[in-house]
PDB file of C-alpha atoms in Angstrom:
ATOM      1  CA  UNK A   1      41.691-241.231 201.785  1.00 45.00           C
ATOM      2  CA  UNK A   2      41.563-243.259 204.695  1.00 45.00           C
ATOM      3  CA  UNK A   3      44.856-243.395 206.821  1.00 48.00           C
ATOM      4  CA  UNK A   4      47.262-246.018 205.890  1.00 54.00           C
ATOM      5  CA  UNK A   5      47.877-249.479 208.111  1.00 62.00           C
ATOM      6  CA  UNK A   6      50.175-252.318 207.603  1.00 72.00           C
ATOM      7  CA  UNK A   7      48.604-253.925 210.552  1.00 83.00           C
ATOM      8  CA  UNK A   8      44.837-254.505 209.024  1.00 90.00           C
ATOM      9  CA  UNK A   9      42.780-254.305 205.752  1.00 94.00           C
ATOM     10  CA  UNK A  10      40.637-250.650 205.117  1.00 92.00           C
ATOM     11  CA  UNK A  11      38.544-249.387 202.678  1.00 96.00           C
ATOM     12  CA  UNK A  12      35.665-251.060 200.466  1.00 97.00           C
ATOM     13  CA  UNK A  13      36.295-255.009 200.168  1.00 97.00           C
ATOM     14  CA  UNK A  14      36.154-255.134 196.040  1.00 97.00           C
ATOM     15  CA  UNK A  15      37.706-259.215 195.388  1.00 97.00           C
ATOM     16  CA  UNK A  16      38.487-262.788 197.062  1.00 97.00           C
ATOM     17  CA  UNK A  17      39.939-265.327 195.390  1.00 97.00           C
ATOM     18  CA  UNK A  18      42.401-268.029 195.589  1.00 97.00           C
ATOM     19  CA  UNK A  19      46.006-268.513 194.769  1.00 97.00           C
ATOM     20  CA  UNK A  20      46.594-271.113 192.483  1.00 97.00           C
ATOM     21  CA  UNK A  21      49.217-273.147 190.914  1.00 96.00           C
ATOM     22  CA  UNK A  22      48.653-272.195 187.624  1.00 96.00           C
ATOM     23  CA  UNK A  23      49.231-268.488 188.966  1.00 96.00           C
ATOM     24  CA  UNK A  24      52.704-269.610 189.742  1.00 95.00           C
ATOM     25  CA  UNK A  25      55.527-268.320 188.297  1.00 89.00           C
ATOM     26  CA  UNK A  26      59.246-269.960 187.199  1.00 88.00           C
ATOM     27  CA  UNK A  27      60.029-270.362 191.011  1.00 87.00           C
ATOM     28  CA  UNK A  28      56.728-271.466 192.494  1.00 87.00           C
ATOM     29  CA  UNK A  29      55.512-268.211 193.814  1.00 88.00           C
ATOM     30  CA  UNK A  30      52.427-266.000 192.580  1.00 95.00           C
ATOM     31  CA  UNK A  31      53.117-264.207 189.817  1.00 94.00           C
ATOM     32  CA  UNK A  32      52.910-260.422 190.012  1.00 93.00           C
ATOM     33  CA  UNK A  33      51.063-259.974 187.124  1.00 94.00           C
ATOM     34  CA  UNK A  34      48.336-262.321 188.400  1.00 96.00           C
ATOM     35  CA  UNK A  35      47.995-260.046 191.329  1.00 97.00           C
ATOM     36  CA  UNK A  36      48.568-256.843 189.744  1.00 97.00           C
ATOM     37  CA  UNK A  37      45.233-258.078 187.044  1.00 97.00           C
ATOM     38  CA  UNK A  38      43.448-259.306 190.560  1.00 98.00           C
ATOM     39  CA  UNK A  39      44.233-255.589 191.960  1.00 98.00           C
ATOM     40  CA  UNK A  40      42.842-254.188 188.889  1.00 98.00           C
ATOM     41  CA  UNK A  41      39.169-255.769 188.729  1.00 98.00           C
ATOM     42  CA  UNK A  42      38.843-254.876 191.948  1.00 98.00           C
ATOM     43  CA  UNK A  43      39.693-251.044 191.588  1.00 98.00           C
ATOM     44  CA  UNK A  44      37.847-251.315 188.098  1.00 98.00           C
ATOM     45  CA  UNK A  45      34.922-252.903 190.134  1.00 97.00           C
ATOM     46  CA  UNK A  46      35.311-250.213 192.660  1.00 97.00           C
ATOM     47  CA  UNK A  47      35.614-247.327 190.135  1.00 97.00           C
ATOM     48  CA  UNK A  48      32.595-247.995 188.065  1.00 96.00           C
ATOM     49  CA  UNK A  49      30.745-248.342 191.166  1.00 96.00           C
ATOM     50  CA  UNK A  50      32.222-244.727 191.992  1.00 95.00           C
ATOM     51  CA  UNK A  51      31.448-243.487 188.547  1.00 96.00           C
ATOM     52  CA  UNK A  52      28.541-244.859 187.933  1.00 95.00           C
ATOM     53  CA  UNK A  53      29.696-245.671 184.578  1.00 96.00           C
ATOM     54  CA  UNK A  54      32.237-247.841 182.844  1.00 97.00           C
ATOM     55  CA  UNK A  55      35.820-247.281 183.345  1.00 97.00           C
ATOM     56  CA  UNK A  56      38.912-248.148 181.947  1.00 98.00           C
ATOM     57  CA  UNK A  57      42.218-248.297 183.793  1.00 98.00           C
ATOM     58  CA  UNK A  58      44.812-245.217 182.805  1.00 98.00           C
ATOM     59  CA  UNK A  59      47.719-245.642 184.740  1.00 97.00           C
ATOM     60  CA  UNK A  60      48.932-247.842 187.979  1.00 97.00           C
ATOM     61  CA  UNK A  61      51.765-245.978 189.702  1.00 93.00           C
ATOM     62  CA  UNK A  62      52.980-246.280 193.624  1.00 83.00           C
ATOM     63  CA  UNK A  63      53.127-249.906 193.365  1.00 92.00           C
ATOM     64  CA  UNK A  64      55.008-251.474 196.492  1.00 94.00           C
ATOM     65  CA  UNK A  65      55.640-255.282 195.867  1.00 94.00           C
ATOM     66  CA  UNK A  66      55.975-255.948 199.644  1.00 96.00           C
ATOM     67  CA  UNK A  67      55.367-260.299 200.496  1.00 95.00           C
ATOM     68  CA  UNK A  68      55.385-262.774 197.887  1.00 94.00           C
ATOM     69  CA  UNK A  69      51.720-264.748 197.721  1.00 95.00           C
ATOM     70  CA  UNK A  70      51.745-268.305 197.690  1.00 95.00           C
ATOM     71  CA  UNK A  71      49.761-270.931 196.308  1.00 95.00           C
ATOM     72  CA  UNK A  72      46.772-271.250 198.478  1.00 96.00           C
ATOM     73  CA  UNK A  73      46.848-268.041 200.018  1.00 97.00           C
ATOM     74  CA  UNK A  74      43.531-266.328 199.996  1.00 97.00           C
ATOM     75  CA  UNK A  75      43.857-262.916 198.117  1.00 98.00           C
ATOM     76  CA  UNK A  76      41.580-259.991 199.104  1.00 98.00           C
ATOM     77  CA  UNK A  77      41.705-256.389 197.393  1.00 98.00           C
ATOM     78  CA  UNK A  78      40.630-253.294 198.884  1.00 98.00           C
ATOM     79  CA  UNK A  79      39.817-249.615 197.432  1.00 98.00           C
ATOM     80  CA  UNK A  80      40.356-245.919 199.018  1.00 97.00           C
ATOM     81  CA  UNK A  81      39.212-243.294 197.024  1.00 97.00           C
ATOM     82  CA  UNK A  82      42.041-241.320 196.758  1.00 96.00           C
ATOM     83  CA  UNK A  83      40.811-238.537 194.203  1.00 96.00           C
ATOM     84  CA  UNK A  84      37.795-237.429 191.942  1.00 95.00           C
ATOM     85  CA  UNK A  85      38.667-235.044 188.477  1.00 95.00           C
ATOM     86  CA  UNK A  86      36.098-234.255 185.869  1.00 95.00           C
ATOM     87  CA  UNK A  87      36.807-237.616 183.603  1.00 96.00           C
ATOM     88  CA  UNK A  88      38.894-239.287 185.955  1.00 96.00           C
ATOM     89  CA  UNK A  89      39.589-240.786 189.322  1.00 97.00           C
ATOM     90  CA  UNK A  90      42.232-242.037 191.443  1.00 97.00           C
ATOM     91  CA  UNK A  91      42.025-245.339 194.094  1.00 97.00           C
ATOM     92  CA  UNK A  92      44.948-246.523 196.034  1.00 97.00           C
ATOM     93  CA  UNK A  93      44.286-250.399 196.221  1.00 98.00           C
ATOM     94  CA  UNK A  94      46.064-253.029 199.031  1.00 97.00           C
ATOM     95  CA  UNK A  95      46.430-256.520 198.443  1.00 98.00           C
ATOM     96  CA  UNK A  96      45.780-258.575 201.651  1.00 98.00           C
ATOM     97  CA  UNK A  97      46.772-262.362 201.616  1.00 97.00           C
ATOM     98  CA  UNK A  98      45.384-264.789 204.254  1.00 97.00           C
ATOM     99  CA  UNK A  99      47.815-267.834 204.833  1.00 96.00           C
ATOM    100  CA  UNK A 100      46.864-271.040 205.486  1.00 91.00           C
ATOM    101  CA  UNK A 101      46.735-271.756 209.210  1.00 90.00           C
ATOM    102  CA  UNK A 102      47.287-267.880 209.810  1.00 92.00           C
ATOM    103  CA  UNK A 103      44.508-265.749 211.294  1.00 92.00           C
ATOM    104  CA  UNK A 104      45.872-262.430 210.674  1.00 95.00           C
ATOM    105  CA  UNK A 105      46.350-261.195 206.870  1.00 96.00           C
ATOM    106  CA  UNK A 106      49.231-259.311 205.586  1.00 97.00           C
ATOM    107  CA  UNK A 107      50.096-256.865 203.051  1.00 97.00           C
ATOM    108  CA  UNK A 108      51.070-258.012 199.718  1.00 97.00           C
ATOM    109  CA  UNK A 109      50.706-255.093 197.435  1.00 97.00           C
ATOM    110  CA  UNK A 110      49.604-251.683 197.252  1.00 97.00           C
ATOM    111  CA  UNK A 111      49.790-249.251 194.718  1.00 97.00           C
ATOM    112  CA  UNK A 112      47.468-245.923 193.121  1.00 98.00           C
ATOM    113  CA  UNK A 113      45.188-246.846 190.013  1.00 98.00           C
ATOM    114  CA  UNK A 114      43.620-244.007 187.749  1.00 98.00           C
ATOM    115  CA  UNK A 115      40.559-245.193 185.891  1.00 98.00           C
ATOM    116  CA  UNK A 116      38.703-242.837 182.978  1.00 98.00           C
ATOM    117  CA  UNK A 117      34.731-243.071 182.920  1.00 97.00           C
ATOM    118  CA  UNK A 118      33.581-243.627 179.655  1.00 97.00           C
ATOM    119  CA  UNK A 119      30.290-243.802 177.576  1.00 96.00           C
ATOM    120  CA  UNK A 120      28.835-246.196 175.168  1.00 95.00           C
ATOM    121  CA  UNK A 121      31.657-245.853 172.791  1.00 96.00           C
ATOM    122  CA  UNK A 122      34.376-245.402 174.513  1.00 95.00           C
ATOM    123  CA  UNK A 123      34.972-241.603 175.192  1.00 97.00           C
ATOM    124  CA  UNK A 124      35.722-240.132 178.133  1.00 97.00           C
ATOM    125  CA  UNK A 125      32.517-238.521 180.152  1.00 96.00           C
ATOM    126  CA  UNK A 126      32.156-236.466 183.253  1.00 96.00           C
ATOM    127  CA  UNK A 127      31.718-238.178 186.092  1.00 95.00           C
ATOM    128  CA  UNK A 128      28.064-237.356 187.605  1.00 86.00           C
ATOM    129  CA  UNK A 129      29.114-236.117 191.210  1.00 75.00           C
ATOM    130  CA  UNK A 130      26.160-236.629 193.651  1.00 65.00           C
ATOM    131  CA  UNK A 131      26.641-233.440 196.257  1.00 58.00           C
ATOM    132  CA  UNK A 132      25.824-233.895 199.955  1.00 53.00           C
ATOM    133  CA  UNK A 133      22.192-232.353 200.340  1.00 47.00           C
ATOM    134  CA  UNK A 134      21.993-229.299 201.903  1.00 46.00           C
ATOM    135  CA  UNK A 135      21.182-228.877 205.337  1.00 54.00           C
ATOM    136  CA  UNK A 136      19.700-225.324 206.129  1.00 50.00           C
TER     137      UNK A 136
END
């Protein structure tokens, strides 16, 4: 996994999108399950590009609520691969939200997301590991 910063984005860009006022909750801000779903396409995106496969989500845990988004902030999620099992594999996501007028982002939300690969039917598979060639 790549080394943690508060300071700037890392890791595979995996979704953009806009906060908007129907993503509001009772007092105006973003509503944290709007940007926990936006956190999870993106890791799904990211996972199923890992796994070559489909993949469903299994559990979320570490999640750090850290800024409120607003409406009109511009959301971006990034992945880490944090781990790789037979079935399964782990991604610690960041939520990065551009303000309007602001130049530098800053972190939202960040959290670990486990996704299972699965076949055709919806059973868990191995995930087909591609090993470095080697070099002799």
């Amino acid at each position: 996994m790549t080394e943690k910063s508060d300071t700037e984005p890392s890791g595979d860009l995996c979704i953009r999108t806009l906060a908007m006022p129907a993503d509001t909750n009772a007092n105006g801000d973003i509503f944290g399950g709007w940007l926990l779903s936006q956190m999870d396409v993106g890791g799904g995106v990211f996972a199923s590009k890992v796994a070559k496969s489909r993949t469903v989500t299994v559990a979320i845990d570490a999640m750090n609520f850290r800024k409120a988004v607003y409406v009109g902030d511009l959301v971006s999620v990034y992945a880490n691969l944090v781990r790789v099992g037979r079935t399964s594999l782990t991604v610690h996501l960041e939520a990065w939200a551009l303000r309007r007028r602001e130049v530098q982002p800053i972190l939202v939300t960040d959290g670990n997301f486990t996704y299972v690969s699965i076949d055709d039917i919806g059973h868990p598979q191995a995930i087909q590991r591609i090993d470095p060639p080697i070099v002799t």
